[in-house]
Amino acid sequence: MSSRQDLYPSRQQAEPAWMERQDPVVYTQDRAEAPLAPELIAQFERDGYMVIPELFCAAEVAAMSAELERLRNDPAVLASDKAIREPQSGALRSLFEIHCHGGLFARLASDARLAGLARFILGGDVYIHQSRMNLKPGFAGKEFYWHSDFETWHVEDGMPRMRALSASILLTDNDSNNGPLMLVPGSHRHYIGCVGKTPKSHYQYSLRRQEFGVPDDVSLSRMVGRYGIDTAIGPAGSVVFFDCNTLHGSNSNITPAPRNNLFFVFNHVENRLQAPFCDQPPRPAFIAQREPVPPLEVQPRTNAPDSA
Amino acid sequence: MSSRQDLYPSRQQAEPAWMERQDPVVYTQDRAEAPLAPELIAQFERDGYMVIPELFCAAEVAAMSAELERLRNDPAVLASDKAIREPQSGALRSLFEIHCHGGLFARLASDARLAGLARFILGGDVYIHQSRMNLKPGFAGKEFYWHSDFETWHVEDGMPRMRALSASILLTDNDSNNGPLMLVPGSHRHYIGCVGKTPKSHYQYSLRRQEFGVPDDVSLSRMVGRYGIDTAIGPAGSVVFFDCNTLHGSNSNITPAPRNNLFFVFNHVENRLQAPFCDQPPRPAFIAQREPVPPLEVQPRTNAPDSA
């Protein structure tokens, strides 16, 4: 390990450690320039997330769902390392790097409604750090345990600062019964240093069932006791934006209704990845973009499927 | 197998079979005698369940919770067959036959608020078919998959008709996030004959993870598409009453808040168990009372803990 500073140490101590966030949440000062109502930006800053109902219209959602179905049924896709299966059933759980092959999902990554907002919140040029589609099937969708994305991106990928956010596009209606995203509002202002050393090739199973880099029970109880739990629910086409350090997770889904989402993670160009903050090699590029890819050129909102 | 009639065949065919319920839901005709508002009885009849908020007061809930803690920490209890553990963590998931050792839970079974209502709905003398406490711990509570209790009680225990109901006392607040009971309102009026033959000693693992006697995906989608899903939520002390044939289940619970409940199943004395409707021996007595125990003598509501 070099002598560079680690602002957010984790998985290095025997006891959990809390510290305060050392970075802004919203980087652009002039809220008058916001592409959304200033109240929403203030809500994002306070809670670490916001839900924008039906940001994409039904026709756009239909086009995205068709593309998702095409990918999930492509044998080459299923056989790739980018496809993560459910531990027991073997069903597709996540597919990574969905924005790199042209087509609809590539255009979506640059859409003003996502990339334009990310530019505002993160204060300048951004690129896609990670993209994926998540499928929580009906009847047998498994839970995602509580975690801060930033903790993993920092330790395992070498993301130095908190200057990234996720946009999750709901492709199916999310209600309180089908395992919606749960978030702890306000948790993004704290950083929980986790216990346990990162094991070798951790990502190969952490994407199926995370065991390291998850907060301890006491810290979780304390955080939830202080801030409570919000649920990100809404009709298909809604988008959940959340800060890289907001604690989130979801319960299982035994209802017949699947819960499919697209995820795009935007990172600021001045926050590009360094060497990981652990003694393991970096994770593969399809999980964490390490190359100096050019910033996204924000495209005016397009109305798929006409433009597809 | 004898030539006796099987009104509700299941696990005997290669394809799922739907049939209509052949028994009443509420057996007492004169609703003016109901111990609850007639509207609530009508709701139970229509939906197959009802939630009565805070039927037990905080002091009573505290006494029940203390008794639950005493039992869950008793090594003799934990070592018994009546204790069912979580498949992965080994934590206590259910403890059966909690009403048979005198004390608070025995008195609770006869309490007018439970047994009196059961007498009214089932139309006469009742006894406890099964009792248990269910613990869905925080952080790691697992799901209970969709099922009709009656399907199992009929096939594996030999309960001939639909003339039983469950009372679930919430000992912790149940909200939409901590894996509350989900029910399909109206599902009690249909019976889904399930596919798959009952395996030997099925109960030894079905109580941990049920695989036989669960409806197929198509039937579940059809039922939920027709009736939707309700969630039984409420503060501690609330009671969920549900018919023996109402489809129900619950998702996992990753929140820090545990979800503990007591269950008492009341059966009418004219509906006592026969030989199972499958070719396996009956399940143990702690899961299904087969002896001709005397009917419950309904006790006026007591206000624990004074009377404890």
CSV table of N, CA and C in Angstrom, one decimal, chain A residues 146-227:
chain,number,residue,atom,x,y,z
A,146,TRP,N,-28.5,-4.9,3.3
A,146,TRP,CA,-28.2,-3.5,3.5
A,146,TRP,C,-26.7,-3.3,3.2
A,147,HIS,N,-26.5,-2.2,2.5
A,147,HIS,CA,-25.1,-1.8,2.2
A,147,HIS,C,-25.1,-0.3,1.7
A,148,SER,N,-23.9,0.3,1.8
A,148,SER,CA,-23.6,1.5,1.1
A,148,SER,C,-22.8,1.1,-0.1
A,149,ASP,N,-23.2,1.5,-1.3
A,149,ASP,CA,-22.5,1.2,-2.5
A,149,ASP,C,-21.1,1.8,-2.4
A,150,PHE,N,-21.0,3.0,-1.9
A,150,PHE,CA,-19.6,3.7,-1.8
A,150,PHE,C,-18.6,2.8,-1.0
A,151,GLU,N,-19.1,2.2,0.0
A,151,GLU,CA,-18.1,1.4,0.8
A,151,GLU,C,-17.4,0.4,-0.1
A,152,THR,N,-18.2,-0.3,-0.9
A,152,THR,CA,-17.6,-1.3,-1.8
A,152,THR,C,-16.8,-0.6,-2.9
A,153,TRP,N,-17.3,0.4,-3.5
A,153,TRP,CA,-16.6,1.1,-4.6
A,153,TRP,C,-15.3,1.7,-4.1
A,154,HIS,N,-15.3,2.1,-2.9
A,154,HIS,CA,-14.1,2.7,-2.3
A,154,HIS,C,-13.1,1.6,-2.0
A,155,VAL,N,-13.5,0.6,-1.3
A,155,VAL,CA,-12.5,-0.4,-0.8
A,155,VAL,C,-12.1,-1.3,-2.0
A,156,GLU,N,-13.0,-1.8,-2.7
A,156,GLU,CA,-12.7,-2.8,-3.8
A,156,GLU,C,-12.3,-2.2,-5.1
A,157,ASP,N,-12.9,-1.0,-5.4
A,157,ASP,CA,-12.6,-0.4,-6.7
A,157,ASP,C,-11.7,0.8,-6.6
A,158,GLY,N,-11.4,1.4,-5.5
A,158,GLY,CA,-10.5,2.5,-5.4
A,158,GLY,C,-11.2,3.9,-5.7
A,159,MET,N,-12.5,4.0,-5.5
A,159,MET,CA,-13.2,5.3,-5.8
A,159,MET,C,-12.8,6.2,-4.6
A,160,PRO,N,-12.1,7.3,-4.8
A,160,PRO,CA,-11.5,8.0,-3.7
A,160,PRO,C,-12.6,8.8,-2.8
A,161,ARG,N,-13.5,9.5,-3.5
A,161,ARG,CA,-14.4,10.4,-2.7
A,161,ARG,C,-15.9,10.1,-3.0
A,162,MET,N,-16.8,10.6,-2.2
A,162,MET,CA,-18.2,10.5,-2.4
A,162,MET,C,-18.6,11.5,-3.5
A,163,ARG,N,-18.6,11.1,-4.7
A,163,ARG,CA,-19.0,12.1,-5.8
A,163,ARG,C,-19.6,11.2,-6.9
A,164,ALA,N,-20.5,10.4,-6.6
A,164,ALA,CA,-21.2,9.5,-7.5
A,164,ALA,C,-22.6,9.3,-7.1
A,165,LEU,N,-23.5,8.9,-8.0
A,165,LEU,CA,-24.9,8.6,-7.6
A,165,LEU,C,-25.4,7.6,-8.6
A,166,SER,N,-26.5,6.9,-8.1
A,166,SER,CA,-27.2,5.9,-8.9
A,166,SER,C,-28.5,6.4,-9.4
A,167,ALA,N,-28.9,6.0,-10.6
A,167,ALA,CA,-30.3,6.2,-11.1
A,167,ALA,C,-30.9,4.9,-11.4
A,168,SER,N,-32.0,4.5,-10.7
A,168,SER,CA,-32.6,3.3,-10.9
A,168,SER,C,-34.0,3.5,-11.6
A,169,ILE,N,-34.1,3.0,-12.8
A,169,ILE,CA,-35.3,3.1,-13.5
A,169,ILE,C,-36.2,1.9,-13.3
A,170,LEU,N,-37.4,2.1,-12.7
A,170,LEU,CA,-38.3,1.0,-12.4
A,170,LEU,C,-39.0,0.6,-13.7
A,171,LEU,N,-38.8,-0.6,-14.1
A,171,LEU,CA,-39.5,-1.1,-15.3
A,171,LEU,C,-40.8,-1.8,-15.0
A,172,THR,N,-41.0,-2.1,-13.7
A,172,THR,CA,-42.3,-2.7,-13.3
A,172,THR,C,-42.8,-1.9,-12.1
A,173,ASP,N,-44.1,-1.9,-11.9
A,173,ASP,CA,-44.6,-1.2,-10.8
A,173,ASP,C,-44.0,-1.8,-9.5
A,174,ASN,N,-43.5,-0.9,-8.6
A,174,ASN,CA,-43.0,-1.3,-7.3
A,174,ASN,C,-43.9,-0.9,-6.3
A,175,ASP,N,-44.5,-1.9,-5.5
A,175,ASP,CA,-45.3,-1.5,-4.4
A,175,ASP,C,-44.7,-2.1,-3.1
A,176,SER,N,-45.3,-1.9,-2.0
A,176,SER,CA,-44.7,-2.3,-0.8
A,176,SER,C,-44.6,-3.8,-0.6
A,177,ASN,N,-45.2,-4.6,-1.5
A,177,ASN,CA,-45.2,-6.0,-1.3
A,177,ASN,C,-44.2,-6.8,-2.2
A,178,ASN,N,-43.8,-6.2,-3.3
A,178,ASN,CA,-42.9,-7.0,-4.1
A,178,ASN,C,-41.4,-6.6,-4.0
A,179,GLY,N,-41.0,-6.4,-2.7
A,179,GLY,CA,-39.6,-6.3,-2.4
A,179,GLY,C,-39.0,-5.0,-2.9
A,180,PRO,N,-39.6,-3.9,-2.7
A,180,PRO,CA,-39.1,-2.6,-3.2
A,180,PRO,C,-37.8,-2.2,-2.5
A,181,LEU,N,-37.1,-1.2,-3.1
A,181,LEU,CA,-35.9,-0.7,-2.5
A,181,LEU,C,-36.2,0.0,-1.2
A,182,MET,N,-35.5,-0.3,-0.1
A,182,MET,CA,-35.7,0.4,1.1
A,182,MET,C,-34.4,1.2,1.3
A,183,LEU,N,-34.6,2.4,1.8
A,183,LEU,CA,-33.4,3.3,2.0
A,183,LEU,C,-33.5,3.9,3.4
A,184,VAL,N,-32.4,4.2,4.0
A,184,VAL,CA,-32.3,4.9,5.3
A,184,VAL,C,-32.0,6.4,5.0
A,185,PRO,N,-33.0,7.2,5.1
A,185,PRO,CA,-32.9,8.7,4.7
A,185,PRO,C,-31.9,9.3,5.7
A,186,GLY,N,-30.9,10.0,5.2
A,186,GLY,CA,-30.0,10.7,6.1
A,186,GLY,C,-28.7,9.8,6.4
A,187,SER,N,-28.8,8.6,6.0
A,187,SER,CA,-27.6,7.7,6.3
A,187,SER,C,-26.4,8.1,5.5
A,188,HIS,N,-26.6,8.8,4.4
A,188,HIS,CA,-25.5,9.1,3.5
A,188,HIS,C,-24.6,10.2,4.1
A,189,ARG,N,-25.0,10.7,5.2
A,189,ARG,CA,-24.1,11.7,5.9
A,189,ARG,C,-23.1,11.1,6.9
A,190,HIS,N,-23.2,9.7,7.0
A,190,HIS,CA,-22.3,9.0,7.9
A,190,HIS,C,-21.7,7.9,7.1
A,191,TYR,N,-20.5,7.5,7.5
A,191,TYR,CA,-19.8,6.4,6.9
A,191,TYR,C,-19.5,5.4,7.9
A,192,ILE,N,-19.9,4.1,7.7
A,192,ILE,CA,-19.7,3.1,8.6
A,192,ILE,C,-18.5,2.2,8.1
A,193,GLY,N,-17.4,2.3,8.8
A,193,GLY,CA,-16.3,1.4,8.5
A,193,GLY,C,-16.7,0.0,8.9
A,194,CYS,N,-16.6,-0.9,8.0
A,194,CYS,CA,-17.1,-2.3,8.3
A,194,CYS,C,-15.9,-3.2,8.8
A,195,VAL,N,-16.3,-4.3,9.4
A,195,VAL,CA,-15.4,-5.2,10.0
A,195,VAL,C,-15.1,-6.3,9.0
A,196,GLY,N,-14.0,-6.9,9.0
A,196,GLY,CA,-13.7,-8.1,8.1
A,196,GLY,C,-12.8,-7.7,6.9
A,197,LYS,N,-11.8,-8.5,6.7
A,197,LYS,CA,-10.9,-8.2,5.6
A,197,LYS,C,-11.5,-8.7,4.2
A,198,THR,N,-11.3,-7.9,3.2
A,198,THR,CA,-11.9,-8.3,1.9
A,198,THR,C,-11.2,-9.6,1.4
A,199,PRO,N,-12.0,-10.7,1.2
A,199,PRO,CA,-11.4,-11.9,0.7
A,199,PRO,C,-11.1,-11.9,-0.8
A,200,LYS,N,-10.3,-12.8,-1.2
A,200,LYS,CA,-9.9,-12.9,-2.6
A,200,LYS,C,-11.1,-13.1,-3.5
A,201,SER,N,-11.1,-12.4,-4.7
A,201,SER,CA,-12.2,-12.6,-5.7
A,201,SER,C,-13.6,-12.4,-5.0
A,202,HIS,N,-13.7,-11.5,-4.1
A,202,HIS,CA,-15.0,-11.3,-3.3
A,202,HIS,C,-16.2,-11.1,-4.2
A,203,TYR,N,-16.0,-10.4,-5.3
A,203,TYR,CA,-17.1,-10.0,-6.2
A,203,TYR,C,-17.8,-11.2,-6.8
A,204,GLN,N,-17.1,-12.3,-6.9
A,204,GLN,CA,-17.7,-13.5,-7.6
A,204,GLN,C,-18.9,-14.0,-6.8
A,205,TYR,N,-18.9,-13.8,-5.5
A,205,TYR,CA,-20.1,-14.2,-4.7
A,205,TYR,C,-20.8,-13.1,-4.0
A,206,SER,N,-20.1,-11.9,-3.8
A,206,SER,CA,-20.8,-10.8,-3.2
A,206,SER,C,-22.0,-10.3,-4.0
A,207,LEU,N,-21.9,-10.5,-5.3
A,207,LEU,CA,-23.0,-10.0,-6.2
A,207,LEU,C,-24.2,-10.9,-6.0
A,208,ARG,N,-24.0,-12.1,-5.5
A,208,ARG,CA,-25.1,-13.0,-5.3
A,208,ARG,C,-25.5,-12.9,-3.8
A,209,ARG,N,-24.6,-12.8,-2.9
A,209,ARG,CA,-24.9,-12.7,-1.5
A,209,ARG,C,-23.8,-12.0,-0.8
A,210,GLN,N,-24.0,-10.8,-0.4
A,210,GLN,CA,-22.9,-10.0,0.2
A,210,GLN,C,-22.7,-10.3,1.6
A,211,GLU,N,-21.4,-10.6,2.0
A,211,GLU,CA,-21.1,-10.9,3.4
A,211,GLU,C,-20.1,-9.9,4.0
A,212,PHE,N,-19.2,-9.4,3.2
A,212,PHE,CA,-18.2,-8.4,3.7
A,212,PHE,C,-18.6,-7.0,3.1
A,213,GLY,N,-18.2,-6.0,3.9
A,213,GLY,CA,-18.7,-4.7,3.5
A,213,GLY,C,-20.1,-4.4,3.8
A,214,VAL,N,-20.7,-5.2,4.7
A,214,VAL,CA,-22.0,-4.9,5.2
A,214,VAL,C,-21.9,-4.4,6.6
A,215,PRO,N,-22.8,-3.4,7.0
A,215,PRO,CA,-22.7,-2.8,8.3
A,215,PRO,C,-23.1,-3.9,9.4
A,216,ASP,N,-22.5,-3.8,10.5
A,216,ASP,CA,-22.8,-4.7,11.6
A,216,ASP,C,-24.2,-4.4,12.2
A,217,ASP,N,-24.8,-5.3,12.9
A,217,ASP,CA,-26.2,-5.2,13.4
A,217,ASP,C,-26.4,-4.0,14.3
A,218,VAL,N,-25.4,-3.7,15.1
A,218,VAL,CA,-25.5,-2.6,16.1
A,218,VAL,C,-25.6,-1.3,15.3
A,219,SER,N,-24.7,-1.1,14.3
A,219,SER,CA,-24.7,0.1,13.5
A,219,SER,C,-26.0,0.3,12.8
A,220,LEU,N,-26.5,-0.8,12.2
A,220,LEU,CA,-27.7,-0.7,11.4
A,220,LEU,C,-28.9,-0.4,12.3
A,221,SER,N,-29.0,-1.0,13.5
A,221,SER,CA,-30.1,-0.7,14.4
A,221,SER,C,-30.0,0.8,14.8
A,222,ARG,N,-28.8,1.3,15.1
A,222,ARG,CA,-28.6,2.7,15.5
A,222,ARG,C,-29.1,3.6,14.3
A,223,MET,N,-28.6,3.3,13.1
A,223,MET,CA,-28.9,4.2,12.0
A,223,MET,C,-30.5,4.2,11.7
A,224,VAL,N,-31.1,3.0,11.7
A,224,VAL,CA,-32.5,2.9,11.5
A,224,VAL,C,-33.3,3.5,12.6
A,225,GLY,N,-32.8,3.3,13.9
A,225,GLY,CA,-33.5,3.9,15.0
A,225,GLY,C,-33.5,5.5,14.9
A,226,ARG,N,-32.4,6.0,14.3
A,226,ARG,CA,-32.3,7.4,14.2
A,226,ARG,C,-33.1,8.0,13.0
A,227,TYR,N,-33.0,7.3,11.9
A,227,TYR,CA,-33.6,7.9,10.7
A,227,TYR,C,-34.8,7.2,10.1
